[in-house]
mmCIF file of C-alpha atoms in Angstrom:
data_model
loop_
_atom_site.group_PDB
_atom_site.id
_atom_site.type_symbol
_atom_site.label_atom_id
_atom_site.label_comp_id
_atom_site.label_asym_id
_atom_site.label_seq_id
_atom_site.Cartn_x
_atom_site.Cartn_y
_atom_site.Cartn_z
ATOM 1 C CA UNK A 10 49.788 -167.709 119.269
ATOM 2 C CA UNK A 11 50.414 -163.813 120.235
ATOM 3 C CA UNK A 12 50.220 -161.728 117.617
ATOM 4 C CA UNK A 13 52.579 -158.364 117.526
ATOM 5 C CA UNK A 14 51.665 -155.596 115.737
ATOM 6 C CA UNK A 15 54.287 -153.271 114.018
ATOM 7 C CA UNK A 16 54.321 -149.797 112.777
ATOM 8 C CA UNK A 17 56.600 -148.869 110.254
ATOM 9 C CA UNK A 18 56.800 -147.301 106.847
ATOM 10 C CA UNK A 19 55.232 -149.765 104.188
ATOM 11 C CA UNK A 20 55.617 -148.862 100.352
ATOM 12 C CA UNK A 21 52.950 -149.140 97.587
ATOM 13 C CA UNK A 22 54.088 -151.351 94.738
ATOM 14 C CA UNK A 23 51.143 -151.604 92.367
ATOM 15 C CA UNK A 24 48.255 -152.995 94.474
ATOM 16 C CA UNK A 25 50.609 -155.026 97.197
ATOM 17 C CA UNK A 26 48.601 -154.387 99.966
ATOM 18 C CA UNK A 27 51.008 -153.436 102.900
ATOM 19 C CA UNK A 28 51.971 -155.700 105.832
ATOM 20 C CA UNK A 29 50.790 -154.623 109.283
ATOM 21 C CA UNK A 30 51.437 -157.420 111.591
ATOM 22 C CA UNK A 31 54.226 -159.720 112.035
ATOM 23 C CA UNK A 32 53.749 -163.877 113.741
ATOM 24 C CA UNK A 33 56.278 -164.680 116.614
ATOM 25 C CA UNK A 34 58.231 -167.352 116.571
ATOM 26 C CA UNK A 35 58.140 -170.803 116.594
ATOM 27 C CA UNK A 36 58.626 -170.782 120.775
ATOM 28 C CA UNK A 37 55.519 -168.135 121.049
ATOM 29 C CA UNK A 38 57.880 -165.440 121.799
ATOM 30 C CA UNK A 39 56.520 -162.276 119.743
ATOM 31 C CA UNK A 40 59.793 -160.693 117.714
ATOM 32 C CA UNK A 41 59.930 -157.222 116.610
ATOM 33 C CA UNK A 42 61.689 -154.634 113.667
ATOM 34 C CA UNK A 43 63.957 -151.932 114.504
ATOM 35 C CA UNK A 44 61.748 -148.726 114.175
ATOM 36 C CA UNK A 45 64.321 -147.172 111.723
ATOM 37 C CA UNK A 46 64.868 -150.381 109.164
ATOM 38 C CA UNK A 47 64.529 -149.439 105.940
ATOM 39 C CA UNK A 48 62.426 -152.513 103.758
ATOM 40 C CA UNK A 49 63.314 -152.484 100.064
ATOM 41 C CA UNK A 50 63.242 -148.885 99.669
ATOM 42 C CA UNK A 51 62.431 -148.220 95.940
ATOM 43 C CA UNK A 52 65.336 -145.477 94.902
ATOM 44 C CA UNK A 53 68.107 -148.070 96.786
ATOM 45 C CA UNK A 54 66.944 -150.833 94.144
ATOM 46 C CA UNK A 55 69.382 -151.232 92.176
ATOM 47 C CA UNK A 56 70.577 -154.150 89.123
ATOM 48 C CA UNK A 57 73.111 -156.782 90.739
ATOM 49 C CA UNK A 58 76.495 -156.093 88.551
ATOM 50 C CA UNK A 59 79.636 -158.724 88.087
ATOM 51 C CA UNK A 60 82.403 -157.235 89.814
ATOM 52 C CA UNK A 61 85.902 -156.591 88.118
ATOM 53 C CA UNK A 62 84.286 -156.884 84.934
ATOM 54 C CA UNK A 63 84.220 -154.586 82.037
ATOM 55 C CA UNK A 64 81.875 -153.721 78.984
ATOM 56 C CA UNK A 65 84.304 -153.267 75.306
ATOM 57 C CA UNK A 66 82.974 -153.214 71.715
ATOM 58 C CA UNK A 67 84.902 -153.779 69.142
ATOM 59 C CA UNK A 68 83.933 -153.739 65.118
ATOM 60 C CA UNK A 69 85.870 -156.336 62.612
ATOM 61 C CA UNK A 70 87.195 -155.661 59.131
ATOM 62 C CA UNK A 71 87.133 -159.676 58.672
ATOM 63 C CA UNK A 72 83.762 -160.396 59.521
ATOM 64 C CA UNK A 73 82.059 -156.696 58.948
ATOM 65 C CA UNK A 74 80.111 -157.279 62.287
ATOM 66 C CA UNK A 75 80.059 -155.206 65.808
ATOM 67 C CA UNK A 76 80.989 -157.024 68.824
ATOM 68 C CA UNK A 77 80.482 -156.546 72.381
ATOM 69 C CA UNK A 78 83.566 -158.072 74.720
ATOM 70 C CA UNK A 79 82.557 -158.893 78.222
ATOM 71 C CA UNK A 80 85.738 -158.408 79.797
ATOM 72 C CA UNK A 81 86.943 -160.274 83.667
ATOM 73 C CA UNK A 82 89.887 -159.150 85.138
ATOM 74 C CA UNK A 83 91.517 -160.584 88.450
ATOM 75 C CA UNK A 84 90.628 -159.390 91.625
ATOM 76 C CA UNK A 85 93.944 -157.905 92.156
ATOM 77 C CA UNK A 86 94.411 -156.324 88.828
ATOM 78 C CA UNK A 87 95.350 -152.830 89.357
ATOM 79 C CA UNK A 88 97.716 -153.574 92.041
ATOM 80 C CA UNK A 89 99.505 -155.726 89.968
ATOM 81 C CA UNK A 90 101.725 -155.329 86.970
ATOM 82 C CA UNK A 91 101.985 -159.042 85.460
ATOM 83 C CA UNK A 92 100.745 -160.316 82.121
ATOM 84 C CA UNK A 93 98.057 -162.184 82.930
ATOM 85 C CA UNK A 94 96.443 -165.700 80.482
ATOM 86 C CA UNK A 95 93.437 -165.084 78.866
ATOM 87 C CA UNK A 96 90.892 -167.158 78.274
ATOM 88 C CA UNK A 97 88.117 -166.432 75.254
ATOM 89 C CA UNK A 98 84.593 -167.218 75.520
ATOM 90 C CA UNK A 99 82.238 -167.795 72.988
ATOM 91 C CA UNK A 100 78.394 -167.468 73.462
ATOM 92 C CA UNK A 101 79.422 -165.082 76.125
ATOM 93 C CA UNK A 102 75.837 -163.942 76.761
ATOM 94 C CA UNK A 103 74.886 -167.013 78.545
ATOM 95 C CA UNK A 104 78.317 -168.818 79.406
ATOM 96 C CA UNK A 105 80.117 -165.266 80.525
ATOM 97 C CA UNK A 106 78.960 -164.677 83.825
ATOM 98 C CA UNK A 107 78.848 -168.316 84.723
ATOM 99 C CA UNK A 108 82.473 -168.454 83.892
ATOM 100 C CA UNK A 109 83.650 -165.459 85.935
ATOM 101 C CA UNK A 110 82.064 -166.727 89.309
ATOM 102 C CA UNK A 111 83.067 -170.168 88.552
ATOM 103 C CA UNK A 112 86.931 -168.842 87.705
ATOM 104 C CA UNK A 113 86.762 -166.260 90.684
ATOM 105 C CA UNK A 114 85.496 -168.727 93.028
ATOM 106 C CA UNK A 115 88.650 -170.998 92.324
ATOM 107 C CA UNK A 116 91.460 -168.174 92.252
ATOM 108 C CA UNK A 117 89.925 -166.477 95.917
ATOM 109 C CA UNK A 118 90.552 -170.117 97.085
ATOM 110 C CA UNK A 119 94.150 -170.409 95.520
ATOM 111 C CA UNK A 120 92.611 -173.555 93.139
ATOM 112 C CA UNK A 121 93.205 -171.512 89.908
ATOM 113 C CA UNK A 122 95.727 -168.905 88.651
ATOM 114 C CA UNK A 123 94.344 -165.642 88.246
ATOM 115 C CA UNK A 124 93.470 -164.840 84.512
ATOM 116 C CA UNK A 125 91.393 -162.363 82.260
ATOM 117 C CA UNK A 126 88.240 -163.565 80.613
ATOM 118 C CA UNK A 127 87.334 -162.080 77.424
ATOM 119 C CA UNK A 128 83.253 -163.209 76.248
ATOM 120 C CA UNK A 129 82.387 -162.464 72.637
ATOM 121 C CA UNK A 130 78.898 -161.328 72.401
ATOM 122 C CA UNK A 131 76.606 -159.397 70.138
ATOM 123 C CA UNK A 132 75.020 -155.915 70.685
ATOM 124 C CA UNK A 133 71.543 -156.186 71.930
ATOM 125 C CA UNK A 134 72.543 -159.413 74.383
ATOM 126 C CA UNK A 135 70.712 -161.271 71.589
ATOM 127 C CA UNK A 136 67.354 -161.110 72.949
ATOM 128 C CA UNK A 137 66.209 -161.354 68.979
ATOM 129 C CA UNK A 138 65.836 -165.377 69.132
ATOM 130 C CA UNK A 139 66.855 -165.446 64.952
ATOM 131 C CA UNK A 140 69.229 -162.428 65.329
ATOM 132 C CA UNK A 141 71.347 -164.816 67.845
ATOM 133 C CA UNK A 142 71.020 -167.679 65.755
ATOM 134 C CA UNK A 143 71.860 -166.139 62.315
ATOM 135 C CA UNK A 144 74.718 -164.879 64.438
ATOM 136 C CA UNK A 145 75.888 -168.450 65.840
ATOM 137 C CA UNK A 146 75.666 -169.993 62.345
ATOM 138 C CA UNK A 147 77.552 -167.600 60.419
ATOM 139 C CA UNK A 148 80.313 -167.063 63.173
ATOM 140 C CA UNK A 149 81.070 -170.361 64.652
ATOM 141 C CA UNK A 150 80.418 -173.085 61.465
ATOM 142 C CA UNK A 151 83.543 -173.521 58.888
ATOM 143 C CA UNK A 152 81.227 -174.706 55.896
ATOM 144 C CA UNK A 153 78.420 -173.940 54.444
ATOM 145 C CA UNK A 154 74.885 -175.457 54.340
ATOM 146 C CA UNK A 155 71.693 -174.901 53.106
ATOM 147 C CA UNK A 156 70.026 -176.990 56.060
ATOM 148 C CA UNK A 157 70.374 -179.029 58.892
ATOM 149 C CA UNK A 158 70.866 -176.157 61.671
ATOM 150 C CA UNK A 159 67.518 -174.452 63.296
ATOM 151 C CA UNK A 160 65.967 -173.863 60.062
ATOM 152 C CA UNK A 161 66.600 -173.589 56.195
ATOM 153 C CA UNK A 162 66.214 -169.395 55.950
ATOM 154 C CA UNK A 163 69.226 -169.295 59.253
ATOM 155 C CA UNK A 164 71.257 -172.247 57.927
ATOM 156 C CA UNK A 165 71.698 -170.141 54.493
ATOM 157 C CA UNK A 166 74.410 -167.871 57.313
ATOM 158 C CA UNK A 167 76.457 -170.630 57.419
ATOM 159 C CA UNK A 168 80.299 -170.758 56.550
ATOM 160 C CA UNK A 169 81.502 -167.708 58.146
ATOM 161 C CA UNK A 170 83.934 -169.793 60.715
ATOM 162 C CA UNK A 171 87.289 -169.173 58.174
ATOM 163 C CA UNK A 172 86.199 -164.801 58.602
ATOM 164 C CA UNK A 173 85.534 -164.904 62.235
ATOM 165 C CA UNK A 174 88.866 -166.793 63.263
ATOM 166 C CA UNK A 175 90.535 -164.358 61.304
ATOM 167 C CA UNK A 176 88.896 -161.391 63.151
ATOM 168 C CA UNK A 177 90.080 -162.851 66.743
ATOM 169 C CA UNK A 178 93.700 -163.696 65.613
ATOM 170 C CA UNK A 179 94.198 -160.534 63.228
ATOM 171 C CA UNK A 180 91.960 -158.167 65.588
ATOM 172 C CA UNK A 181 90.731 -159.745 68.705
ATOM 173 C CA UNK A 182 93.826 -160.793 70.124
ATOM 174 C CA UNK A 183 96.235 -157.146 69.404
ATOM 175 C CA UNK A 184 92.937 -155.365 71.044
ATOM 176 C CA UNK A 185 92.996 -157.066 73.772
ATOM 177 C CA UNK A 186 96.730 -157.541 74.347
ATOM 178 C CA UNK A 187 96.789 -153.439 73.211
ATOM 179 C CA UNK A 188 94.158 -152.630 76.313
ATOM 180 C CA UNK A 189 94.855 -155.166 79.205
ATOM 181 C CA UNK A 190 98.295 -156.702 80.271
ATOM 182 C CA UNK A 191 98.384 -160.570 79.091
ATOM 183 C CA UNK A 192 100.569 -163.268 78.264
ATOM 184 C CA UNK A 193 101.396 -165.309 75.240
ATOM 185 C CA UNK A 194 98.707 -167.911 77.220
ATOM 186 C CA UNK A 195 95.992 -168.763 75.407
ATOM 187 C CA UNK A 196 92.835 -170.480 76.037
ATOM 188 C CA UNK A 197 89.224 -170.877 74.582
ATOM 189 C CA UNK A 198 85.718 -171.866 75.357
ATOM 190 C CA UNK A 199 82.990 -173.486 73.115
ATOM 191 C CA UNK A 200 79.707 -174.854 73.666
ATOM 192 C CA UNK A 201 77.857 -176.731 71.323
ATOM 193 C CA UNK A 202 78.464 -174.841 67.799
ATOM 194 C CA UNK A 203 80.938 -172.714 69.418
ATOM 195 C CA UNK A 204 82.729 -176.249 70.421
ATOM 196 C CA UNK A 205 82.748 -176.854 66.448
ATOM 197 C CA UNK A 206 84.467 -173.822 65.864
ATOM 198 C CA UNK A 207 86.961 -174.352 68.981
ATOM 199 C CA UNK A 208 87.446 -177.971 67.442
ATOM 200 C CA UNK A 209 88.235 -176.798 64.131
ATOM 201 C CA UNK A 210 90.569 -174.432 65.429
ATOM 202 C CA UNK A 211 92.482 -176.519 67.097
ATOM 203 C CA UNK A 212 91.900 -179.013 63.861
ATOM 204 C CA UNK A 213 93.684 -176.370 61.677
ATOM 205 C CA UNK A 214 94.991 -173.659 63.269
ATOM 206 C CA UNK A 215 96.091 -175.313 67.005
ATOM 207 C CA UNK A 216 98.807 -172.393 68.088
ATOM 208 C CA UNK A 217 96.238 -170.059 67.961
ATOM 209 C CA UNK A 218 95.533 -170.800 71.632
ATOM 210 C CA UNK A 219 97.251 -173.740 73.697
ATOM 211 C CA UNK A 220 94.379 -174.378 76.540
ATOM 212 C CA UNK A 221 90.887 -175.756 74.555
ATOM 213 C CA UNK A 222 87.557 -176.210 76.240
ATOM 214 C CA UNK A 223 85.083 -178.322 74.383
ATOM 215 C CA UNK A 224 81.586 -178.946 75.578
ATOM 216 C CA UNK A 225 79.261 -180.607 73.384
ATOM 217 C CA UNK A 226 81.338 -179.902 70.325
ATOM 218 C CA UNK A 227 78.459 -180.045 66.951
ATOM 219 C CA UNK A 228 80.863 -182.337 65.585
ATOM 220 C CA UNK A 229 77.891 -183.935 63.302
ATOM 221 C CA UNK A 230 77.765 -180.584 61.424
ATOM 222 C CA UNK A 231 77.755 -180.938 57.588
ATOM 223 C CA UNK A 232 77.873 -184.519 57.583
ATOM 224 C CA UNK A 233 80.334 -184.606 59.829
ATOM 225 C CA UNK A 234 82.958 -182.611 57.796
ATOM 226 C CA UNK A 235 85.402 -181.773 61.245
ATOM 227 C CA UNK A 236 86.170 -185.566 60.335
ATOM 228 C CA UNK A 237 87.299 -185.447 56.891
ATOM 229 C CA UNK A 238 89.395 -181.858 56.419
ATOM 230 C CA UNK A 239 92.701 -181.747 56.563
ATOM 231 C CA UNK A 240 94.307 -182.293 60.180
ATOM 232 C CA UNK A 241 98.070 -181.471 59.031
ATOM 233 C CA UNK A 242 98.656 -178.295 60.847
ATOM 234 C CA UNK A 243 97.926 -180.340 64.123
ATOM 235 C CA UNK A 244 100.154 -183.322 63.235
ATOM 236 C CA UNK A 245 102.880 -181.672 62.090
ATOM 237 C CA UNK A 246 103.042 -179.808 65.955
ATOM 238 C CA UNK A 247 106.165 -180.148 67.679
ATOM 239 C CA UNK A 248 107.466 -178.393 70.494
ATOM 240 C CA UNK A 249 104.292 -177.034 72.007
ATOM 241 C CA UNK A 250 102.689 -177.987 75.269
ATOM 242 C CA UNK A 251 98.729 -178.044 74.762
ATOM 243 C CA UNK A 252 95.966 -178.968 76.634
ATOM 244 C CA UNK A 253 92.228 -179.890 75.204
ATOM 245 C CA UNK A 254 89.072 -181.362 77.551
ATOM 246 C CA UNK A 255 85.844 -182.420 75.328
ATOM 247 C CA UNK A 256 82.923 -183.022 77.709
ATOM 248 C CA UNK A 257 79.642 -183.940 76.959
ATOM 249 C CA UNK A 258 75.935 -184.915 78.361
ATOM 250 C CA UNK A 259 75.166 -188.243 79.507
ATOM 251 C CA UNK A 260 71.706 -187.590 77.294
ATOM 252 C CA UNK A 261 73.213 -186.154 74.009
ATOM 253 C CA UNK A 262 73.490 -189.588 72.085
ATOM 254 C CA UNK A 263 70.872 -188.985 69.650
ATOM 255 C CA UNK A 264 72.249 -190.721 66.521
ATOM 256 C CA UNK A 265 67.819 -191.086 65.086
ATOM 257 C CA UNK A 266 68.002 -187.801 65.148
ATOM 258 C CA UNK A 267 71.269 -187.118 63.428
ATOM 259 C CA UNK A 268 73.653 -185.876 66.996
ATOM 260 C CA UNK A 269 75.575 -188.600 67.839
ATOM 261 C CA UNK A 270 77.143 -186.292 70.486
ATOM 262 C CA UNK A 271 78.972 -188.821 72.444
ATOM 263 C CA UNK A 272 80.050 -191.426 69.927
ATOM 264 C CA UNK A 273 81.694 -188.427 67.917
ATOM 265 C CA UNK A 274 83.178 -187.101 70.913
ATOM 266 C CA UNK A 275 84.842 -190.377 71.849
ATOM 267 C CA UNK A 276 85.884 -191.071 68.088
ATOM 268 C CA UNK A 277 87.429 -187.291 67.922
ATOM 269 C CA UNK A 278 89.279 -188.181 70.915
ATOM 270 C CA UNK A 279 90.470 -191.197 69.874
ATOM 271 C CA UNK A 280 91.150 -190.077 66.604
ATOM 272 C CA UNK A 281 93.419 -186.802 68.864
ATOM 273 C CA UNK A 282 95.234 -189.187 70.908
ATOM 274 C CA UNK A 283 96.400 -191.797 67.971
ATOM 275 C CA UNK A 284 98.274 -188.842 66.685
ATOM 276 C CA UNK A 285 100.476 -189.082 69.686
ATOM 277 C CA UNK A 286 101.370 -185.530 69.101
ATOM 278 C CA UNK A 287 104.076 -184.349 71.528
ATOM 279 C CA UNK A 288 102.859 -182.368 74.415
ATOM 280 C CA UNK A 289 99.094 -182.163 73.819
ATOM 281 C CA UNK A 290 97.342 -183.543 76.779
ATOM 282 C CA UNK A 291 93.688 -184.575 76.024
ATOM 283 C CA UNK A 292 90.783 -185.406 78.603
ATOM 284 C CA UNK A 293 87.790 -186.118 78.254
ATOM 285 C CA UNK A 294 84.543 -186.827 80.952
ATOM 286 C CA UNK A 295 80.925 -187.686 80.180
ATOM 287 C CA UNK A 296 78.620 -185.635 82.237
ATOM 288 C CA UNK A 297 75.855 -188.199 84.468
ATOM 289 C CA UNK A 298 72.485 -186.871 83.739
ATOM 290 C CA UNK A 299 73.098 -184.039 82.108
ATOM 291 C CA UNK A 300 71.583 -182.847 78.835
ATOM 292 C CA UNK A 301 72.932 -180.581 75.619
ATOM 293 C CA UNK A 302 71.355 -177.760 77.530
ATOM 294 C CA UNK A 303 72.491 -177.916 80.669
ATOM 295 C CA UNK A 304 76.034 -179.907 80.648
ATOM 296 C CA UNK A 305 77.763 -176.350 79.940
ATOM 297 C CA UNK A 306 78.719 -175.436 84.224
ATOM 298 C CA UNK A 307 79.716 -178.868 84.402
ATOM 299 C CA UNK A 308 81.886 -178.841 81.355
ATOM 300 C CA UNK A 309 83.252 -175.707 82.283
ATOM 301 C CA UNK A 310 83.990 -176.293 85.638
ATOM 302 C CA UNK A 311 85.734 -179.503 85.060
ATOM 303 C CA UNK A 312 87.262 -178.079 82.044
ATOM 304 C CA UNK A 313 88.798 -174.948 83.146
ATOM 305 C CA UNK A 314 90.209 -177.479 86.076
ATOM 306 C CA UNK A 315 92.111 -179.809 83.880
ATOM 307 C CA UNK A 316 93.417 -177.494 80.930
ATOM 308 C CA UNK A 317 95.146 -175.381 83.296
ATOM 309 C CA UNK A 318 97.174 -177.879 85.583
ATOM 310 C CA UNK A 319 98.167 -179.409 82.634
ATOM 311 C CA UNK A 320 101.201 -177.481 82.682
#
């Protein structure tokens, strides 16, 4: 095999030692570099960044904490003047940025109508392992515990789920409607505790939002108490078109270990659709293979799908 050597301009990065020859092909035809190409130049390295997306904070009077809003907005945005649907994220620093490819992805290929994500997230992207979890706990459970989530000393947090929905209906929502141009549509996303919280919402307080995306809802928390409240405020719906999708792992049935996941999703289900509430669609899917950890691009891809061609 002939063997081409190159000059060019090699960088230093720590010890790398620099490359000074280059292997021809696979038809032992040596191949060269421009003289001029610029490899990896350090001062052109720069972090990859979503596009159309936005960095907010925002502190709450109902909850006393400081959030961060990760904000999407439609390709098209500024040449536009529509109210646009917006669809709330929770866990935002993990489920954010897979939800703005996934949703961009679909509306560049006409699949989806353009919307405006909104992720709720916590200053410091919580890198703090406890931090995030104290955080979780406090914000997305509606009773309190002394155990049974992560650990004793974070499940003391608990109970903070009646405080946080009133910070995105009483504050969330105006800021957001205040600083972007929306609609009266409605949608959110929760995964795992978060789809407790979107569960109970729609248990308790369903007009708060009209599209619901629930992936491995925690619906075992505190003995299973999403079973027992009071589901009036859903019954009693009339005239409003809803849609809800519950999705879960094919691997989350752990009943020995107190996380029935499936079973409680299919009785919650059940339980939704024996209501026979007027205009709330429900679907559900089981995810093949997937686990508690990594069901959540499934769900959400599937999810966003069905909750907004329901109507």
């Amino acid at each position: 095999m002939k063997i081409t050597q190159i000059k060019y301009t090699y960088i230093f990065l720590g010890a790398i030692l620099p490359l000074i020859v280059l292997y021809s092909g696979a038809m032992g035809q040596p191949w060269t570099i421009a003289q001029d190409t610029t490899i990896g130049m350090a001062q052109n390295i720069q972090p990859f960044s979503l596009p159309n997306t936005e960095v907010r904070q925002i502190h709450s009077r109902a909850t006393g904490i400081s959030y961060v809003l990760y904000v999407s907005l439609p390709h098209n945005y500024e040449k536009t003047s529509r109210g646009y649907p917006v669809l709330f994220m929770l866990d935002a620093d993990y489920s954010f940025a897979i939800a703005h490819n996934v949703v961009e992805h679909f509306v560049r290929r006409d699949n989806l109508e353009a919307m405006i994500l909104v992720g709720i997230a916590y200053p410091g992207k919580s890198q703090d392992m406890r931090t995030y979890r104290i955080n979780r706990v406090r914000d997305y459970s509606p009773s309190a515990i002394d155990s049974g989530v992560y650990s004793k000393d974070i499940s003391v947090y608990s109970g903070g789920g009646e405080q946080f929905l009133q910070f995105i209906q009483q504050e969330l929502i105006p800021f957001i409607g205040q600083e972007y141009r929306t609609s009266a549509d409605r949608g959110i996303v929760g995964h795992s505790l978060g789809g407790l919280f979107a569960t109970w919402t729609l248990l308790t307080s369903p007009t708060t939002f009209n599209r619901y995306i629930i992936i491995s809802p925690s619906l075992w928390y505190d003995d299973g108490m999403i079973f027992e409240i009071d589901h009036t405020n859903l019954r009693k719906l009339k005239g409003s078109k809803m849609a809800v999708f519950f999705g879960v792992g094919s691997h989350e049935n752990q009943p020995s270990r107190g996380w029935p996941m499936i079973d409680d999703m299919r009785k919650m289900v059940g339980l939704l659709r024996g209501y026979q509430i007027p205009g709330l669609d429900i679907e559900s899917q089981i995810f093949s293979n997937e686990t508690h950890n990594s069901v959540f691009p499934a769900g959400f891809t599937r999810g966003v799908r069905e909750v907004y061609s329901s109507f």
